[in-house]
């Protein structure tokens, strides 16, 4: 997979290193000569250019990329880069870094952003996930904001605690994708059981989140939005 990363600062380089390690072809773009540190990651391509300029993106061959990541420290730049990559070059997948929470509402398909990543939101989600039992926490919103990755730590009072996984009929199109038990992640086994204290990860349509929360924890269940999208449910994550 060919991935272009606009912004070769600490965040961009860290992402690039991870993706190079997984065998992907990486191009890093930055307009600041001090950010071009090709010796730190010689496996990647490096380009000194302004990714907000159409000519720079043409030079970089953005139309050959599968994913574009706008990872600069400037939200305005990240929005422009995402929009150009999506509308002018038809990049299939764009990811935008949100630096300031107040700008999160802009990072959507209107600006060409398929997935937005907000560090403040993500940190809030991790804190919430660690301390909240009985609340459904939205961790991530997928393409166009229709589906989400959600988590709940199953309370002892849950009606499904002790029940067989395969006997559950989850609301809508909700899919149980993983169970974290005693610090270890496992795939759901239809013959296995759900236990109090399990961290359950679901992929579900956002319209089904509250119903899923009610199934898992009728009296305590509440949906908290700790995703990278604009809050739509009961309690926002921040």
Tab-separated table of C-alpha atoms in Angstrom:
chain	number	residue	atom	x	y	z
A	1	UNK	CA	0.000	0.000	0.000
A	2	UNK	CA	1.326	3.448	-0.900
A	3	UNK	CA	0.775	6.085	1.794
A	4	UNK	CA	1.592	9.784	1.702
A	5	UNK	CA	2.070	11.599	4.994
A	6	UNK	CA	1.919	15.397	4.935
A	7	UNK	CA	3.835	16.655	7.931
A	8	UNK	CA	7.210	15.131	8.775
A	9	UNK	CA	7.350	16.228	12.377
A	10	UNK	CA	7.466	13.842	15.312
A	11	UNK	CA	3.916	12.625	14.668
A	12	UNK	CA	4.399	12.117	10.934
A	13	UNK	CA	7.723	10.342	11.345
A	14	UNK	CA	6.325	8.058	14.036
A	15	UNK	CA	3.412	7.061	11.796
A	16	UNK	CA	5.792	6.524	8.895
A	17	UNK	CA	8.085	4.294	10.960
A	18	UNK	CA	5.161	2.115	12.029
A	19	UNK	CA	3.863	1.760	8.472
A	20	UNK	CA	7.301	1.090	6.979
A	21	UNK	CA	7.711	-1.667	9.544
A	22	UNK	CA	4.514	-3.233	8.230
A	23	UNK	CA	5.826	-3.241	4.681
A	24	UNK	CA	4.027	-0.191	3.255
A	25	UNK	CA	5.485	2.285	0.787
A	26	UNK	CA	5.719	5.699	2.458
A	27	UNK	CA	6.189	9.237	1.150
A	28	UNK	CA	6.769	12.041	3.676
A	29	UNK	CA	6.151	15.653	2.644
A	30	UNK	CA	7.071	18.786	4.587
A	31	UNK	CA	7.772	22.390	3.645
A	32	UNK	CA	10.223	22.909	6.508
A	33	UNK	CA	13.786	21.814	5.576
A	34	UNK	CA	14.457	21.049	9.246
A	35	UNK	CA	11.763	18.354	9.166
A	36	UNK	CA	13.371	16.475	6.289
A	37	UNK	CA	15.389	13.893	8.201
A	38	UNK	CA	15.771	11.160	5.614
A	39	UNK	CA	18.594	9.536	7.587
A	40	UNK	CA	16.128	8.660	10.359
A	41	UNK	CA	13.954	6.636	7.989
A	42	UNK	CA	15.853	5.837	4.773
A	43	UNK	CA	13.205	3.311	3.688
A	44	UNK	CA	10.735	6.133	3.068
A	45	UNK	CA	10.636	8.723	0.299
A	46	UNK	CA	11.058	12.351	1.375
A	47	UNK	CA	9.894	15.482	-0.409
A	48	UNK	CA	10.557	19.092	0.550
A	49	UNK	CA	7.366	20.817	-0.591
A	50	UNK	CA	4.178	22.503	0.595
A	51	UNK	CA	1.424	19.865	0.625
A	52	UNK	CA	-1.191	22.623	0.503
A	53	UNK	CA	-0.049	23.453	-3.030
A	54	UNK	CA	-1.660	21.563	-5.902
A	55	UNK	CA	1.601	21.536	-7.862
A	56	UNK	CA	3.433	19.909	-4.949
A	57	UNK	CA	0.887	17.134	-4.718
A	58	UNK	CA	1.103	16.576	-8.463
A	59	UNK	CA	4.895	16.336	-8.179
A	60	UNK	CA	4.490	13.804	-5.372
A	61	UNK	CA	2.220	11.607	-7.496
A	62	UNK	CA	-0.623	11.682	-5.009
A	63	UNK	CA	-2.944	10.055	-7.537
A	64	UNK	CA	-0.952	6.829	-7.069
A	65	UNK	CA	-1.488	6.770	-3.305
A	66	UNK	CA	-3.973	4.544	-1.517
A	67	UNK	CA	-4.042	6.608	1.686
A	68	UNK	CA	-3.251	10.244	2.468
A	69	UNK	CA	-2.536	11.274	6.055
A	70	UNK	CA	-2.617	14.985	6.911
A	71	UNK	CA	-0.496	15.033	10.068
A	72	UNK	CA	0.758	18.603	10.351
A	73	UNK	CA	0.397	20.696	13.487
A	74	UNK	CA	-1.949	23.102	11.672
A	75	UNK	CA	-5.634	22.143	11.445
A	76	UNK	CA	-6.247	24.513	8.526
A	77	UNK	CA	-3.444	22.887	6.563
A	78	UNK	CA	-4.713	19.400	7.369
A	79	UNK	CA	-8.173	20.287	6.070
A	80	UNK	CA	-6.815	21.772	2.828
A	81	UNK	CA	-4.522	18.786	2.256
A	82	UNK	CA	-7.346	16.303	2.836
A	83	UNK	CA	-9.678	18.181	0.517
A	84	UNK	CA	-7.119	18.378	-2.286
A	85	UNK	CA	-6.151	14.723	-1.958
A	86	UNK	CA	-9.772	13.599	-2.066
A	87	UNK	CA	-11.285	15.943	-4.648
A	88	UNK	CA	-8.361	16.649	-6.998
A	89	UNK	CA	-6.552	13.306	-6.891
A	90	UNK	CA	-9.237	10.844	-5.820
A	91	UNK	CA	-7.230	9.291	-2.991
A	92	UNK	CA	-9.408	6.427	-1.692
A	93	UNK	CA	-8.735	7.048	1.996
A	94	UNK	CA	-7.832	10.230	3.843
A	95	UNK	CA	-6.943	10.632	7.506
A	96	UNK	CA	-6.836	14.047	9.167
A	97	UNK	CA	-5.072	14.939	12.403
A	98	UNK	CA	-7.092	17.237	14.686
A	99	UNK	CA	-4.853	19.410	16.841
A	100	UNK	CA	-7.510	21.520	18.571
A	101	UNK	CA	-10.794	19.949	19.814
A	102	UNK	CA	-12.786	23.033	18.820
A	103	UNK	CA	-12.053	22.211	15.167
A	104	UNK	CA	-13.253	18.594	15.260
A	105	UNK	CA	-16.603	19.405	13.675
A	106	UNK	CA	-14.828	20.484	10.472
A	107	UNK	CA	-13.067	17.179	9.940
A	108	UNK	CA	-15.692	15.355	7.897
A	109	UNK	CA	-16.487	14.308	4.324
A	110	UNK	CA	-17.256	17.915	3.330
A	111	UNK	CA	-13.549	18.657	3.737
A	112	UNK	CA	-12.541	15.320	2.240
A	113	UNK	CA	-11.708	13.676	5.565
A	114	UNK	CA	-12.664	10.013	5.836
A	115	UNK	CA	-11.221	9.477	9.317
A	116	UNK	CA	-10.261	12.159	11.821
A	117	UNK	CA	-7.875	11.491	14.681
A	118	UNK	CA	-7.989	13.765	17.708
A	119	UNK	CA	-5.338	13.186	20.372
A	120	UNK	CA	-7.396	14.907	23.118
A	121	UNK	CA	-10.398	12.736	22.249
A	122	UNK	CA	-8.306	9.593	22.140
A	123	UNK	CA	-6.716	10.288	25.517
A	124	UNK	CA	-10.132	11.019	26.985
A	125	UNK	CA	-11.401	7.733	25.571
A	126	UNK	CA	-8.560	5.789	27.153
A	127	UNK	CA	-9.217	7.395	30.547
A	128	UNK	CA	-12.956	6.773	30.290
A	129	UNK	CA	-12.448	3.210	29.134
A	130	UNK	CA	-10.205	2.522	32.097
A	131	UNK	CA	-12.520	3.858	34.795
A	132	UNK	CA	-16.059	3.497	33.472
A	133	UNK	CA	-18.077	0.324	34.051
A	134	UNK	CA	-21.536	-0.023	32.558
A	135	UNK	CA	-21.221	2.844	30.081
A	136	UNK	CA	-20.831	2.354	26.352
A	137	UNK	CA	-17.869	4.424	25.150
A	138	UNK	CA	-17.513	5.390	21.496
A	139	UNK	CA	-13.826	5.023	20.706
A	140	UNK	CA	-13.713	5.640	16.975
A	141	UNK	CA	-16.039	6.671	14.175
A	142	UNK	CA	-15.592	5.110	10.761
A	143	UNK	CA	-16.222	6.398	7.242
A	144	UNK	CA	-18.901	9.097	6.984
A	145	UNK	CA	-19.797	8.716	10.664
A	146	UNK	CA	-22.315	5.907	10.220
A	147	UNK	CA	-20.530	3.156	12.164
A	148	UNK	CA	-18.386	3.196	15.267
A	149	UNK	CA	-16.065	1.104	17.385
A	150	UNK	CA	-17.539	1.075	20.890
A	151	UNK	CA	-16.490	-0.450	24.192
A	152	UNK	CA	-18.157	-1.424	27.440
A	153	UNK	CA	-16.755	-2.990	30.587
A	154	UNK	CA	-19.512	-5.400	31.518
A	155	UNK	CA	-20.929	-4.721	35.015
A	156	UNK	CA	-21.866	-7.502	37.413
A	157	UNK	CA	-25.506	-6.447	37.118
A	158	UNK	CA	-25.596	-6.993	33.332
A	159	UNK	CA	-28.294	-9.448	32.198
A	160	UNK	CA	-25.836	-10.969	29.713
A	161	UNK	CA	-23.125	-11.648	32.314
A	162	UNK	CA	-22.624	-15.414	32.363
A	163	UNK	CA	-24.575	-15.877	29.136
A	164	UNK	CA	-23.333	-17.831	26.125
A	165	UNK	CA	-21.857	-15.596	23.405
A	166	UNK	CA	-23.599	-17.469	20.590
A	167	UNK	CA	-27.018	-17.020	22.201
A	168	UNK	CA	-26.917	-13.239	22.005
A	169	UNK	CA	-28.926	-11.325	19.421
A	170	UNK	CA	-27.297	-7.918	19.333
A	171	UNK	CA	-29.325	-4.869	18.203
A	172	UNK	CA	-29.266	-3.900	14.525
A	173	UNK	CA	-26.048	-4.830	12.788
A	174	UNK	CA	-23.903	-4.706	15.937
A	175	UNK	CA	-21.006	-7.175	15.844
A	176	UNK	CA	-18.972	-8.272	18.860
A	177	UNK	CA	-15.408	-8.186	17.500
A	178	UNK	CA	-13.251	-8.802	20.584
A	179	UNK	CA	-13.298	-9.571	24.288
A	180	UNK	CA	-10.550	-8.339	26.605
A	181	UNK	CA	-10.345	-10.496	29.714
A	182	UNK	CA	-7.587	-10.416	32.323
A	183	UNK	CA	-5.580	-8.138	30.051
A	184	UNK	CA	-5.683	-10.526	27.118
A	185	UNK	CA	-7.584	-10.016	23.885
A	186	UNK	CA	-9.541	-12.916	22.449
A	187	UNK	CA	-11.878	-13.449	19.533
A	188	UNK	CA	-15.490	-14.093	20.567
A	189	UNK	CA	-16.159	-17.831	20.847
A	190	UNK	CA	-19.828	-18.681	20.207
A	191	UNK	CA	-19.546	-21.419	22.849
A	192	UNK	CA	-17.797	-19.143	25.321
A	193	UNK	CA	-19.465	-16.967	27.932
A	194	UNK	CA	-19.607	-13.276	28.725
A	195	UNK	CA	-18.251	-12.485	32.174
A	196	UNK	CA	-18.582	-9.478	34.462
A	197	UNK	CA	-15.486	-7.327	34.058
A	198	UNK	CA	-15.009	-8.266	30.407
A	199	UNK	CA	-14.200	-5.380	28.092
A	200	UNK	CA	-16.387	-5.897	25.040
A	201	UNK	CA	-15.563	-4.243	21.708
A	202	UNK	CA	-18.328	-3.846	19.129
A	203	UNK	CA	-18.633	-2.390	15.663
A	204	UNK	CA	-22.120	-0.944	15.363
A	205	UNK	CA	-24.190	1.665	13.579
A	206	UNK	CA	-24.405	4.801	15.683
A	207	UNK	CA	-28.201	4.659	15.610
A	208	UNK	CA	-28.024	1.323	17.454
A	209	UNK	CA	-25.580	2.420	20.160
A	210	UNK	CA	-28.119	3.358	22.814
A	211	UNK	CA	-30.078	0.144	22.294
A	212	UNK	CA	-26.853	-1.844	22.603
A	213	UNK	CA	-26.034	0.014	25.826
A	214	UNK	CA	-29.473	-0.869	27.188
A	215	UNK	CA	-29.001	-4.560	26.335
A	216	UNK	CA	-25.618	-4.729	28.047
A	217	UNK	CA	-26.456	-2.588	31.065
A	218	UNK	CA	-30.138	-1.559	31.264
A	219	UNK	CA	-29.940	0.561	34.393
A	220	UNK	CA	-26.405	1.932	34.092
A	221	UNK	CA	-25.944	1.880	30.328
A	222	UNK	CA	-25.113	5.243	28.861
A	223	UNK	CA	-23.408	6.162	25.625
A	224	UNK	CA	-20.363	8.396	25.948
A	225	UNK	CA	-18.798	9.835	22.825
A	226	UNK	CA	-15.027	9.633	22.943
A	227	UNK	CA	-14.675	9.353	19.180
A	228	UNK	CA	-13.105	11.660	16.623
A	229	UNK	CA	-16.496	12.714	15.293
A	230	UNK	CA	-19.024	15.271	16.482
A	231	UNK	CA	-20.928	13.878	19.522
A	232	UNK	CA	-24.361	12.546	18.681
A	233	UNK	CA	-25.268	10.480	21.710
A	234	UNK	CA	-26.161	11.105	25.328
A	235	UNK	CA	-22.928	12.260	26.940
A	236	UNK	CA	-20.001	13.714	24.992
A	237	UNK	CA	-16.566	12.311	25.711
A	238	UNK	CA	-15.060	15.666	26.610
